[in-house]
CSV table of N, CA and C in Angstrom, one decimal:
chain,number,residue,atom,x,y,z
A,10,UNK,N,-8.2,-41.6,-25.5
A,10,UNK,CA,-8.9,-40.2,-25.5
A,10,UNK,C,-8.6,-39.8,-23.2
A,11,UNK,N,-10.2,-41.5,-23.2
A,11,UNK,CA,-10.4,-41.1,-21.6
A,11,UNK,C,-9.3,-41.3,-21.0
A,12,UNK,N,-8.4,-41.5,-20.8
A,12,UNK,CA,-6.8,-41.3,-20.0
A,12,UNK,C,-6.2,-40.1,-19.7
A,13,UNK,N,-6.0,-39.5,-21.4
A,13,UNK,CA,-5.3,-38.3,-21.6
A,13,UNK,C,-6.0,-37.3,-20.5
A,14,UNK,N,-7.6,-37.2,-20.9
A,14,UNK,CA,-9.2,-36.1,-19.9
A,14,UNK,C,-8.4,-36.3,-18.0
A,15,UNK,N,-8.6,-37.8,-18.3
A,15,UNK,CA,-8.8,-38.0,-16.3
A,15,UNK,C,-6.7,-37.0,-16.1
A,16,UNK,N,-5.9,-37.3,-16.8
A,16,UNK,CA,-4.8,-37.2,-16.2
A,16,UNK,C,-4.7,-35.1,-16.2
A,17,UNK,N,-5.6,-34.5,-17.3
A,17,UNK,CA,-5.7,-33.4,-17.4
A,17,UNK,C,-6.3,-33.1,-16.6
A,18,UNK,N,-7.3,-33.5,-15.8
A,18,UNK,CA,-8.4,-32.9,-14.8
A,18,UNK,C,-7.7,-33.5,-13.5
A,19,UNK,N,-6.5,-34.9,-13.7
A,19,UNK,CA,-5.7,-34.7,-12.3
A,19,UNK,C,-5.1,-33.7,-11.4
A,20,UNK,N,-4.1,-34.0,-12.9
A,20,UNK,CA,-3.2,-32.2,-13.0
A,20,UNK,C,-3.3,-31.0,-12.6
A,21,UNK,N,-5.1,-30.4,-12.6
A,21,UNK,CA,-5.6,-28.6,-12.6
A,21,UNK,C,-6.4,-29.1,-11.4
A,22,UNK,N,-6.8,-30.7,-11.0
A,22,UNK,CA,-6.6,-30.3,-9.0
A,22,UNK,C,-5.7,-30.6,-9.1
A,23,UNK,N,-4.9,-31.0,-9.1
A,23,UNK,CA,-3.6,-31.3,-8.4
A,23,UNK,C,-2.9,-28.6,-8.1
A,24,UNK,N,-3.2,-28.9,-9.3
A,24,UNK,CA,-2.8,-27.4,-9.5
A,24,UNK,C,-3.3,-26.5,-8.5
A,25,UNK,N,-4.7,-26.9,-8.8
A,25,UNK,CA,-5.9,-25.9,-8.1
A,25,UNK,C,-6.0,-26.2,-6.0
A,26,UNK,N,-5.1,-27.5,-5.5
A,26,UNK,CA,-5.3,-27.5,-3.6
A,26,UNK,C,-4.7,-27.2,-3.0
A,27,UNK,N,-3.9,-25.6,-3.2
A,27,UNK,CA,-3.9,-24.7,-2.4
A,27,UNK,C,-4.6,-24.4,-1.7
A,28,UNK,N,-5.5,-23.9,-1.6
A,28,UNK,CA,-6.8,-23.7,-0.8
A,28,UNK,C,-8.0,-25.0,-1.0
A,29,UNK,N,-7.2,-25.4,0.5
A,29,UNK,CA,-8.3,-26.3,0.9
A,29,UNK,C,-9.3,-26.9,1.4
A,30,UNK,N,-10.0,-25.2,1.4
A,30,UNK,CA,-11.7,-25.2,2.1
A,30,UNK,C,-11.9,-24.3,1.9
A,31,UNK,N,-13.3,-24.2,2.3
A,31,UNK,CA,-14.0,-23.0,1.6
A,31,UNK,C,-14.0,-21.4,3.1
A,32,UNK,N,-13.3,-22.5,4.2
A,32,UNK,CA,-12.6,-21.4,5.4
A,32,UNK,C,-11.3,-20.7,4.8
A,33,UNK,N,-10.6,-21.6,4.5
A,33,UNK,CA,-9.2,-20.4,3.8
A,33,UNK,C,-9.4,-20.3,2.5
A,34,UNK,N,-10.4,-20.4,1.5
A,34,UNK,CA,-11.1,-19.4,1.2
A,34,UNK,C,-11.2,-18.5,1.3
A,35,UNK,N,-12.3,-18.5,2.3
A,35,UNK,CA,-13.2,-16.9,2.4
A,35,UNK,C,-11.4,-15.8,3.3
A,36,UNK,N,-10.5,-16.7,4.4
A,36,UNK,CA,-9.5,-15.9,5.1
A,36,UNK,C,-8.6,-15.4,3.5
A,37,UNK,N,-8.4,-15.9,2.9
A,37,UNK,CA,-7.6,-15.4,1.9
A,37,UNK,C,-8.4,-14.1,0.8
A,38,UNK,N,-9.8,-14.4,0.6
A,38,UNK,CA,-11.3,-13.0,-0.2
A,38,UNK,C,-10.8,-11.9,1.1
A,39,UNK,N,-11.6,-12.1,1.7
A,39,UNK,CA,-11.3,-11.7,2.8
A,39,UNK,C,-9.6,-10.6,3.3
A,40,UNK,N,-8.7,-11.6,3.2
A,40,UNK,CA,-7.3,-10.3,3.3
A,40,UNK,C,-6.8,-9.8,1.8
A,41,UNK,N,-7.4,-10.0,1.2
A,41,UNK,CA,-6.9,-9.7,-0.6
A,41,UNK,C,-8.4,-8.2,-0.8
A,42,UNK,N,-8.9,-8.6,-0.2
A,42,UNK,CA,-10.0,-7.9,-0.5
A,42,UNK,C,-9.9,-7.1,0.5
A,43,UNK,N,-9.6,-6.9,1.7
A,43,UNK,CA,-9.1,-5.0,2.3
A,43,UNK,C,-8.1,-5.0,2.3
A,44,UNK,N,-6.5,-5.6,1.5
A,44,UNK,CA,-5.8,-4.8,1.2
A,44,UNK,C,-6.5,-3.8,0.2
A,45,UNK,N,-7.4,-4.4,-1.2
A,45,UNK,CA,-7.7,-3.6,-2.3
A,45,UNK,C,-8.4,-2.3,-1.6
A,46,UNK,N,-9.3,-3.0,-0.6
A,46,UNK,CA,-10.6,-1.7,-0.3
A,46,UNK,C,-9.9,-0.1,0.6
A,47,UNK,N,-9.2,-0.8,1.1
A,47,UNK,CA,-7.9,0.2,2.4
A,47,UNK,C,-7.4,1.1,0.9
A,48,UNK,N,-6.5,0.1,0.2
A,48,UNK,CA,-5.4,0.9,-0.6
A,48,UNK,C,-6.7,1.1,-1.9
A,49,UNK,N,-7.5,1.8,-1.7
A,49,UNK,CA,-8.3,2.2,-2.8
A,49,UNK,C,-8.9,3.5,-1.8
A,50,UNK,N,-9.5,3.6,-0.7
A,50,UNK,CA,-9.4,5.0,-0.3
A,50,UNK,C,-8.2,5.5,0.4
A,51,UNK,N,-7.4,4.8,-0.2
A,51,UNK,CA,-6.1,5.8,0.1
A,51,UNK,C,-5.6,6.7,-0.7
A,52,UNK,N,-5.7,5.7,-2.5
A,52,UNK,CA,-5.9,6.1,-4.1
A,52,UNK,C,-6.4,7.2,-4.2
A,53,UNK,N,-8.0,7.2,-3.8
A,53,UNK,CA,-9.1,7.8,-3.6
A,53,UNK,C,-8.6,9.3,-3.2
A,54,UNK,N,-8.5,9.3,-2.6
A,54,UNK,CA,-7.8,10.7,-1.7
A,54,UNK,C,-7.0,11.1,-2.6
A,55,UNK,N,-5.7,10.9,-2.7
A,55,UNK,CA,-4.6,11.0,-3.6
A,55,UNK,C,-5.1,11.6,-5.1
A,56,UNK,N,-6.0,10.8,-6.0
A,56,UNK,CA,-6.4,10.9,-7.3
A,56,UNK,C,-7.5,12.6,-7.1
A,57,UNK,N,-8.3,12.2,-6.1
A,57,UNK,CA,-9.5,13.9,-5.4
A,57,UNK,C,-8.5,14.6,-5.6
A,58,UNK,N,-7.5,14.4,-5.4
A,58,UNK,CA,-6.2,15.9,-4.3
A,58,UNK,C,-5.6,15.9,-5.8
A,59,UNK,N,-5.7,15.6,-7.5
A,59,UNK,CA,-5.3,15.1,-8.4
A,59,UNK,C,-4.0,15.2,-9.1
A,60,UNK,N,-3.0,14.0,-7.6
A,60,UNK,CA,-1.9,13.5,-7.7
A,60,UNK,C,-2.8,12.1,-8.4
A,61,UNK,N,-1.2,11.7,-9.1
A,61,UNK,CA,-0.7,11.2,-10.2
A,61,UNK,C,-1.5,9.5,-10.1
A,62,UNK,N,-0.6,9.1,-8.8
A,62,UNK,CA,-0.8,7.6,-8.1
A,62,UNK,C,-2.1,7.8,-7.8
A,63,UNK,N,-3.1,7.0,-8.6
A,63,UNK,CA,-4.2,6.7,-7.6
A,63,UNK,C,-4.8,5.6,-7.2
A,64,UNK,N,-6.2,5.5,-7.3
A,64,UNK,CA,-6.8,4.1,-6.9
A,64,UNK,C,-6.3,3.7,-7.2
A,65,UNK,N,-6.0,2.7,-8.5
A,65,UNK,CA,-5.5,1.6,-9.0
A,65,UNK,C,-4.6,1.2,-9.0
A,66,UNK,N,-3.5,2.0,-8.6
A,66,UNK,CA,-2.0,2.4,-8.0
A,66,UNK,C,-1.9,1.9,-6.8
A,67,UNK,N,-2.8,2.3,-5.7
A,67,UNK,CA,-2.8,2.0,-4.6
A,67,UNK,C,-3.5,0.4,-4.7
A,68,UNK,N,-4.4,0.7,-5.1
A,68,UNK,CA,-5.2,-0.9,-4.9
A,68,UNK,C,-4.2,-1.6,-5.3
A,69,UNK,N,-3.5,-1.6,-6.4
A,69,UNK,CA,-2.6,-3.1,-7.3
A,69,UNK,C,-1.5,-3.2,-6.0
A,70,UNK,N,-1.1,-1.6,-5.1
A,70,UNK,CA,-0.1,-2.0,-4.5
A,70,UNK,C,-0.3,-2.8,-3.3
A,71,UNK,N,-1.3,-2.1,-2.8
A,71,UNK,CA,-1.6,-2.9,-1.2
A,71,UNK,C,-2.3,-4.5,-1.7
A,72,UNK,N,-2.8,-4.9,-2.7
A,72,UNK,CA,-2.6,-6.2,-3.7
A,72,UNK,C,-2.1,-7.0,-2.8
A,73,UNK,N,-0.9,-6.2,-4.2
A,73,UNK,CA,0.4,-7.4,-4.1
A,73,UNK,C,1.1,-7.7,-2.6
A,74,UNK,N,1.1,-6.6,-1.7
A,74,UNK,CA,1.9,-6.9,-0.6
A,74,UNK,C,1.7,-7.7,0.4
A,75,UNK,N,0.0,-7.8,0.2
A,75,UNK,CA,-1.1,-8.7,1.2
A,75,UNK,C,-0.5,-9.9,0.4
A,76,UNK,N,-1.1,-10.0,-1.2
A,76,UNK,CA,-0.5,-11.3,-1.5
A,76,UNK,C,1.1,-12.0,-1.3
A,77,UNK,N,1.9,-10.8,-1.0
A,77,UNK,CA,2.9,-11.2,-1.0
A,77,UNK,C,3.5,-12.2,0.0
A,78,UNK,N,3.4,-11.4,1.0
A,78,UNK,CA,3.0,-11.9,2.1
A,78,UNK,C,2.8,-13.3,2.7
A,79,UNK,N,0.9,-13.6,2.4
A,79,UNK,CA,0.1,-14.3,2.4
A,79,UNK,C,0.8,-15.6,1.8
A,80,UNK,N,0.6,-15.5,0.7
A,80,UNK,CA,1.7,-16.7,0.1
A,80,UNK,C,2.6,-18.3,0.7
A,81,UNK,N,3.3,-16.7,1.5
A,81,UNK,CA,4.7,-18.1,2.3
A,81,UNK,C,3.9,-18.2,3.4
A,82,UNK,N,3.0,-17.9,3.4
A,82,UNK,CA,2.3,-17.6,5.5
A,82,UNK,C,1.6,-19.4,4.9
A,83,UNK,N,0.6,-19.4,3.5
A,83,UNK,CA,0.0,-20.7,2.9
A,83,UNK,C,0.9,-22.1,2.6
A,84,UNK,N,2.1,-21.3,2.4
A,84,UNK,CA,2.9,-22.1,1.7
A,84,UNK,C,3.8,-23.2,3.5
A,85,UNK,N,3.2,-22.7,4.0
A,85,UNK,CA,3.9,-23.3,5.7
A,85,UNK,C,5.3,-22.2,6.2
A,86,UNK,N,5.5,-21.4,5.6
A,86,UNK,CA,6.9,-20.4,6.5
A,86,UNK,C,7.0,-20.2,7.2
A,87,UNK,N,7.5,-20.3,8.0
A,87,UNK,CA,7.4,-19.6,9.9
A,87,UNK,C,7.2,-18.3,9.5
A,88,UNK,N,6.2,-17.2,10.6
A,88,UNK,CA,6.1,-16.3,10.7
A,88,UNK,C,7.0,-14.8,11.4
A,89,UNK,N,8.2,-16.4,11.7
A,89,UNK,CA,9.1,-15.5,11.7
A,89,UNK,C,10.3,-15.6,11.0
A,90,UNK,N,10.0,-16.1,9.5
A,90,UNK,CA,10.7,-16.0,8.3
A,90,UNK,C,10.7,-15.3,7.5
A,91,UNK,N,9.5,-15.0,7.7
A,91,UNK,CA,8.2,-13.9,7.4
A,91,UNK,C,9.0,-12.2,6.8
A,92,UNK,N,9.7,-12.6,7.5
A,92,UNK,CA,10.2,-11.0,7.6
A,92,UNK,C,11.4,-11.0,6.9
A,93,UNK,N,12.1,-11.2,5.6
A,93,UNK,CA,12.7,-11.5,4.7
A,93,UNK,C,12.1,-10.9,3.6
A,94,UNK,N,10.5,-11.1,3.3
A,94,UNK,CA,9.0,-10.8,2.1
A,94,UNK,C,9.3,-9.5,3.0
A,95,UNK,N,9.6,-8.8,3.9
A,95,UNK,CA,8.5,-7.8,4.2
A,95,UNK,C,9.8,-6.8,3.7
A,96,UNK,N,11.0,-7.2,3.9
A,96,UNK,CA,12.6,-6.3,3.9
A,96,UNK,C,12.5,-6.4,2.5
A,97,UNK,N,11.8,-7.4,1.7
A,97,UNK,CA,11.8,-7.1,0.4
A,97,UNK,C,11.3,-5.8,-0.3
A,98,UNK,N,9.5,-6.6,0.3
A,98,UNK,CA,8.9,-5.5,-0.7
A,98,UNK,C,9.0,-3.9,0.5
A,99,UNK,N,9.6,-3.7,1.7
A,99,UNK,CA,10.1,-2.7,1.8
A,99,UNK,C,10.5,-1.8,0.6
A,100,UNK,N,11.5,-2.7,0.9
A,100,UNK,CA,12.5,-2.1,0.1
A,100,UNK,C,12.4,-2.3,-1.8
A,101,UNK,N,11.5,-3.0,-2.3
A,101,UNK,CA,10.8,-2.8,-4.1
A,101,UNK,C,9.9,-1.9,-4.1
A,102,UNK,N,9.3,-1.3,-3.4
A,102,UNK,CA,8.1,-0.7,-3.1
A,102,UNK,C,8.9,0.9,-3.1
A,103,UNK,N,9.9,0.6,-2.0
A,103,UNK,CA,10.2,2.4,-1.8
A,103,UNK,C,11.2,2.7,-3.2
A,104,UNK,N,11.4,1.5,-4.0
A,104,UNK,CA,12.4,1.6,-6.0
A,104,UNK,C,11.0,2.7,-6.2
A,105,UNK,N,9.7,2.3,-6.4
A,105,UNK,CA,8.2,2.4,-6.7
A,105,UNK,C,8.2,3.8,-6.8
A,106,UNK,N,8.1,3.8,-5.2
A,106,UNK,CA,8.3,5.3,-4.3
A,106,UNK,C,8.9,6.3,-5.3
A,107,UNK,N,9.9,5.7,-5.3
A,107,UNK,CA,11.2,6.9,-5.7
A,107,UNK,C,10.8,7.2,-7.1
A,108,UNK,N,10.4,6.7,-7.7
A,108,UNK,CA,10.2,6.7,-9.4
A,108,UNK,C,8.9,8.0,-8.9
A,109,UNK,N,8.0,8.1,-8.1
A,109,UNK,CA,7.0,9.3,-7.8
A,109,UNK,C,7.8,10.9,-7.5
A,110,UNK,N,8.8,11.2,-7.4
A,110,UNK,CA,9.6,11.8,-6.6
A,110,UNK,C,10.6,12.8,-7.6
A,111,UNK,N,9.9,14.1,-7.9
A,111,UNK,CA,10.5,14.7,-9.3
A,111,UNK,C,11.5,15.9,-8.8
A,112,UNK,N,12.3,16.3,-8.6
A,112,UNK,CA,12.9,17.7,-8.6
A,112,UNK,C,13.5,18.4,-9.5
A,113,UNK,N,12.5,19.7,-10.1
A,113,UNK,CA,12.6,20.7,-11.1
A,113,UNK,C,14.0,21.4,-10.5
A,114,UNK,N,15.2,21.6,-11.4
A,114,UNK,CA,16.4,22.0,-11.7
A,114,UNK,C,16.1,23.6,-10.5
A,115,UNK,N,15.5,24.1,-11.8
A,115,UNK,CA,14.7,25.6,-11.7
A,115,UNK,C,13.9,26.1,-10.4
A,116,UNK,N,13.2,25.2,-9.7
A,116,UNK,CA,12.9,25.4,-8.6
A,116,UNK,C,13.7,24.5,-7.3
A,117,UNK,N,13.4,24.4,-5.5
A,117,UNK,CA,13.7,24.6,-5.0
A,117,UNK,C,13.0,23.2,-4.4
A,118,UNK,N,11.6,23.3,-4.7
A,118,UNK,CA,11.1,22.6,-4.2
A,118,UNK,C,10.9,21.3,-4.7
A,119,UNK,N,10.5,20.7,-3.9
A,119,UNK,CA,10.8,18.6,-4.8
A,119,UNK,C,9.5,18.5,-4.7
A,120,UNK,N,9.4,18.0,-5.7
A,120,UNK,CA,7.6,17.1,-5.7
A,120,UNK,C,7.3,15.5,-5.2
A,121,UNK,N,6.6,15.3,-5.2
A,121,UNK,CA,5.8,13.8,-5.0
A,121,UNK,C,6.4,13.1,-3.8
A,122,UNK,N,7.2,13.8,-2.4
A,122,UNK,CA,7.6,12.6,-1.3
A,122,UNK,C,6.6,12.9,-0.6
A,123,UNK,N,4.7,12.9,-0.5
A,123,UNK,CA,3.7,12.7,-0.2
A,123,UNK,C,3.5,11.3,-1.2
A,124,UNK,N,3.7,11.4,-2.4
A,124,UNK,CA,2.8,10.3,-2.7
A,124,UNK,C,3.6,9.5,-2.9
A,125,UNK,N,5.4,9.8,-2.7
A,125,UNK,CA,5.8,8.5,-2.7
A,125,UNK,C,5.4,7.7,-1.1
A,126,UNK,N,5.5,8.6,-0.1
A,126,UNK,CA,5.2,8.6,1.1
A,126,UNK,C,4.2,7.2,1.2
A,127,UNK,N,2.8,7.9,0.6
A,127,UNK,CA,1.5,6.8,0.4
A,127,UNK,C,2.0,6.1,0.2
A,128,UNK,N,2.9,6.2,-0.8
A,128,UNK,CA,2.5,4.6,-2.0
A,128,UNK,C,3.1,3.3,-0.9
A,129,UNK,N,4.5,4.0,0.1
A,129,UNK,CA,5.0,3.4,1.0
A,129,UNK,C,3.9,2.9,2.2
A,130,UNK,N,3.4,4.0,2.5
A,130,UNK,CA,2.7,3.6,4.0
A,130,UNK,C,1.2,1.9,3.5
A,131,UNK,N,1.1,2.7,2.2
A,131,UNK,CA,-0.1,1.8,1.4
A,131,UNK,C,0.6,0.0,1.5
A,132,UNK,N,1.7,0.2,0.7
A,132,UNK,CA,2.3,-1.6,0.9
A,132,UNK,C,2.3,-2.3,2.6
A,133,UNK,N,2.1,-1.0,3.5
A,133,UNK,CA,2.7,-1.4,4.5
A,133,UNK,C,1.2,-2.2,5.6
A,134,UNK,N,0.4,-1.5,4.9
A,134,UNK,CA,-1.4,-1.9,4.7
A,134,UNK,C,-1.6,-3.1,4.8
A,135,UNK,N,-0.9,-3.1,3.2
A,135,UNK,CA,-1.7,-4.5,2.6
A,135,UNK,C,-0.4,-5.5,2.9
A,136,UNK,N,0.6,-5.9,4.1
A,136,UNK,CA,0.8,-6.5,4.4
A,136,UNK,C,0.7,-6.5,5.8
A,137,UNK,N,-0.4,-5.6,6.6
A,137,UNK,CA,-0.6,-5.8,7.6
A,137,UNK,C,-2.0,-7.0,7.4
A,138,UNK,N,-3.0,-6.3,6.4
A,138,UNK,CA,-3.8,-7.2,6.0
A,138,UNK,C,-3.6,-8.5,5.6
A,139,UNK,N,-2.4,-8.7,4.6
A,139,UNK,CA,-2.3,-10.2,4.4
A,139,UNK,C,-2.0,-11.2,5.5
A,140,UNK,N,-1.3,-10.1,6.8
A,140,UNK,CA,-0.6,-11.4,8.1
A,140,UNK,C,-2.1,-11.3,8.6
A,141,UNK,N,-2.7,-11.0,8.6
A,141,UNK,CA,-4.4,-11.3,9.0
A,141,UNK,C,-3.8,-9.7,10.0
A,142,UNK,N,-3.8,-8.9,10.2
A,142,UNK,CA,-3.5,-8.2,11.1
A,142,UNK,C,-4.7,-6.7,10.4
A,143,UNK,N,-5.6,-7.2,10.5
A,143,UNK,CA,-7.5,-6.2,9.8
A,143,UNK,C,-7.2,-5.7,10.2
A,144,UNK,N,-7.4,-5.6,11.8
A,144,UNK,CA,-7.4,-3.7,12.4
A,144,UNK,C,-6.0,-2.8,12.1
A,145,UNK,N,-5.3,-3.7,12.5
A,145,UNK,CA,-4.0,-2.1,11.9
A,145,UNK,C,-3.9,-1.7,11.2
A,146,UNK,N,-4.7,-2.9,9.5
A,146,UNK,CA,-4.3,-2.2,8.6
A,146,UNK,C,-5.6,-1.1,8.7
A,147,UNK,N,-7.4,-2.0,9.2
A,147,UNK,CA,-7.5,-0.2,8.9
A,147,UNK,C,-7.4,0.8,9.6
A,148,UNK,N,-6.9,0.4,10.9
A,148,UNK,CA,-6.8,1.9,12.0
A,148,UNK,C,-5.8,3.2,11.2
A,149,UNK,N,-4.7,1.9,10.1
A,149,UNK,CA,-3.3,2.8,9.5
A,149,UNK,C,-3.8,3.4,8.5
A,150,UNK,N,-5.2,3.4,8.1
A,150,UNK,CA,-5.6,3.8,7.0
A,150,UNK,C,-6.5,4.6,7.7
A,151,UNK,N,-7.8,4.9,8.1
A,151,UNK,CA,-7.8,6.2,9.3
A,151,UNK,C,-7.2,6.9,9.5
A,152,UNK,N,-5.7,6.8,9.9
A,152,UNK,CA,-4.9,7.4,10.0
A,152,UNK,C,-4.3,8.2,9.7
A,153,UNK,N,-3.8,7.9,8.2
A,153,UNK,CA,-3.4,8.5,7.5
A,153,UNK,C,-4.3,9.1,6.4
A,154,UNK,N,-5.4,9.0,6.4
A,154,UNK,CA,-6.8,9.6,5.7
A,154,UNK,C,-6.7,11.1,6.6
A,155,UNK,N,-6.5,10.9,7.6
A,155,UNK,CA,-6.9,12.2,8.5
A,155,UNK,C,-5.5,12.7,8.3
A,156,UNK,N,-4.5,12.4,8.1
A,156,UNK,CA,-2.8,12.8,7.6
A,156,UNK,C,-3.6,13.4,6.5
A,157,UNK,N,-3.5,13.1,5.6
A,157,UNK,CA,-3.9,13.4,3.9
A,157,UNK,C,-4.9,14.9,4.2
A,158,UNK,N,-5.8,14.7,4.3
A,158,UNK,CA,-6.9,15.6,5.2
A,158,UNK,C,-5.9,16.3,5.5
A,159,UNK,N,-5.1,16.6,6.5
A,159,UNK,CA,-4.8,18.2,7.2
A,159,UNK,C,-3.8,18.4,6.2
A,160,UNK,N,-2.9,18.1,5.3
A,160,UNK,CA,-2.0,18.1,4.6
A,160,UNK,C,-2.4,20.1,3.7
A,161,UNK,N,-3.5,20.0,3.1
A,161,UNK,CA,-3.3,21.7,3.3
A,161,UNK,C,-3.3,22.6,3.9
A,162,UNK,N,-4.6,22.4,5.3
A,162,UNK,CA,-4.4,22.9,6.7
A,162,UNK,C,-2.3,23.5,6.7
A,163,UNK,N,-2.1,22.4,7.1
A,163,UNK,CA,-0.7,22.4,7.5
A,163,UNK,C,0.4,22.8,6.3
A,164,UNK,N,-0.6,22.8,5.4
A,164,UNK,CA,1.0,22.9,4.2
A,164,UNK,C,0.9,25.2,4.0
A,165,UNK,N,-0.9,25.3,4.3
A,165,UNK,CA,-1.1,27.0,4.6
A,165,UNK,C,-0.6,27.7,6.3
A,166,UNK,N,-0.7,27.0,7.4
A,166,UNK,CA,0.2,26.8,8.6
A,166,UNK,C,1.3,28.1,8.0
A,167,UNK,N,2.3,26.6,7.9
A,167,UNK,CA,4.2,26.5,7.3
A,167,UNK,C,4.1,27.3,6.3
A,168,UNK,N,3.0,27.8,5.1
A,168,UNK,CA,3.3,29.1,4.3
A,168,UNK,C,3.5,30.3,5.3
A,169,UNK,N,2.7,30.6,6.5
A,169,UNK,CA,2.2,31.9,6.7
A,169,UNK,C,3.5,32.2,7.8
A,170,UNK,N,3.9,31.0,8.3
A,170,UNK,CA,5.6,30.7,9.1
A,170,UNK,C,6.5,31.1,8.9
A,171,UNK,N,6.3,30.6,7.1
A,171,UNK,CA,8.1,31.0,6.7
A,171,UNK,C,7.5,32.6,6.5
A,172,UNK,N,6.5,32.9,6.2
A,172,UNK,CA,6.1,34.5,5.6
A,172,UNK,C,6.7,35.5,6.8
A,173,UNK,N,6.0,34.9,8.5
A,173,UNK,CA,6.3,35.9,9.1
A,173,UNK,C,7.9,35.7,9.6
A,174,UNK,N,8.6,34.9,9.4
A,174,UNK,CA,10.5,34.6,9.6
A,174,UNK,C,10.7,35.7,8.4
A,175,UNK,N,10.4,36.3,7.4
A,175,UNK,CA,11.3,36.5,6.4
A,175,UNK,C,10.3,38.0,7.1
A,176,UNK,N,9.8,38.5,7.5
A,176,UNK,CA,9.1,40.2,7.6
A,176,UNK,C,10.0,40.3,8.7
A,177,UNK,N,10.2,41.7,8.7
A,177,UNK,CA,11.5,42.6,9.0
A,177,UNK,C,10.9,42.8,10.9
A,178,UNK,N,11.4,42.8,11.6
A,178,UNK,CA,11.2,43.1,13.1
A,178,UNK,C,11.1,44.9,13.4
A,179,UNK,N,10.4,45.3,13.7
A,179,UNK,CA,10.0,46.4,13.6
A,179,UNK,C,11.0,47.1,14.8
């Protein structure tokens, strides 16, 4: 029985040996935590605005993208070869975002484009965090929040411009 438990202990130690030291554990936790936090901020804004894809969706997309680039880097994949992983994330998240876009046949308006773009951007922010580009991720999130906060103002401006174009000239 002791031999069996020793074998189980050795296998468990080998399976969890992908984090060699406290520094690497801190790096992983920091990158995934930043991805989750930044995705959550974007999701909070969308949820507060009454959109379907909210905090949890954005956090998971951001963390997933971070993890998809972080694991290959941990495994020793060259930074230049990460481009294939990035291509896969961009395409996959594109399909996820496409699921949020709705076109009602009785209306000329398309709904969900901003949500889809937000999910796509959230994945990019997660990738930046996962690659250790935390400053880029934070700056991108701040700019995205500025853009999303301007959305109602710009929407009203666009409506006014459409009305002005429809009014006959004197």
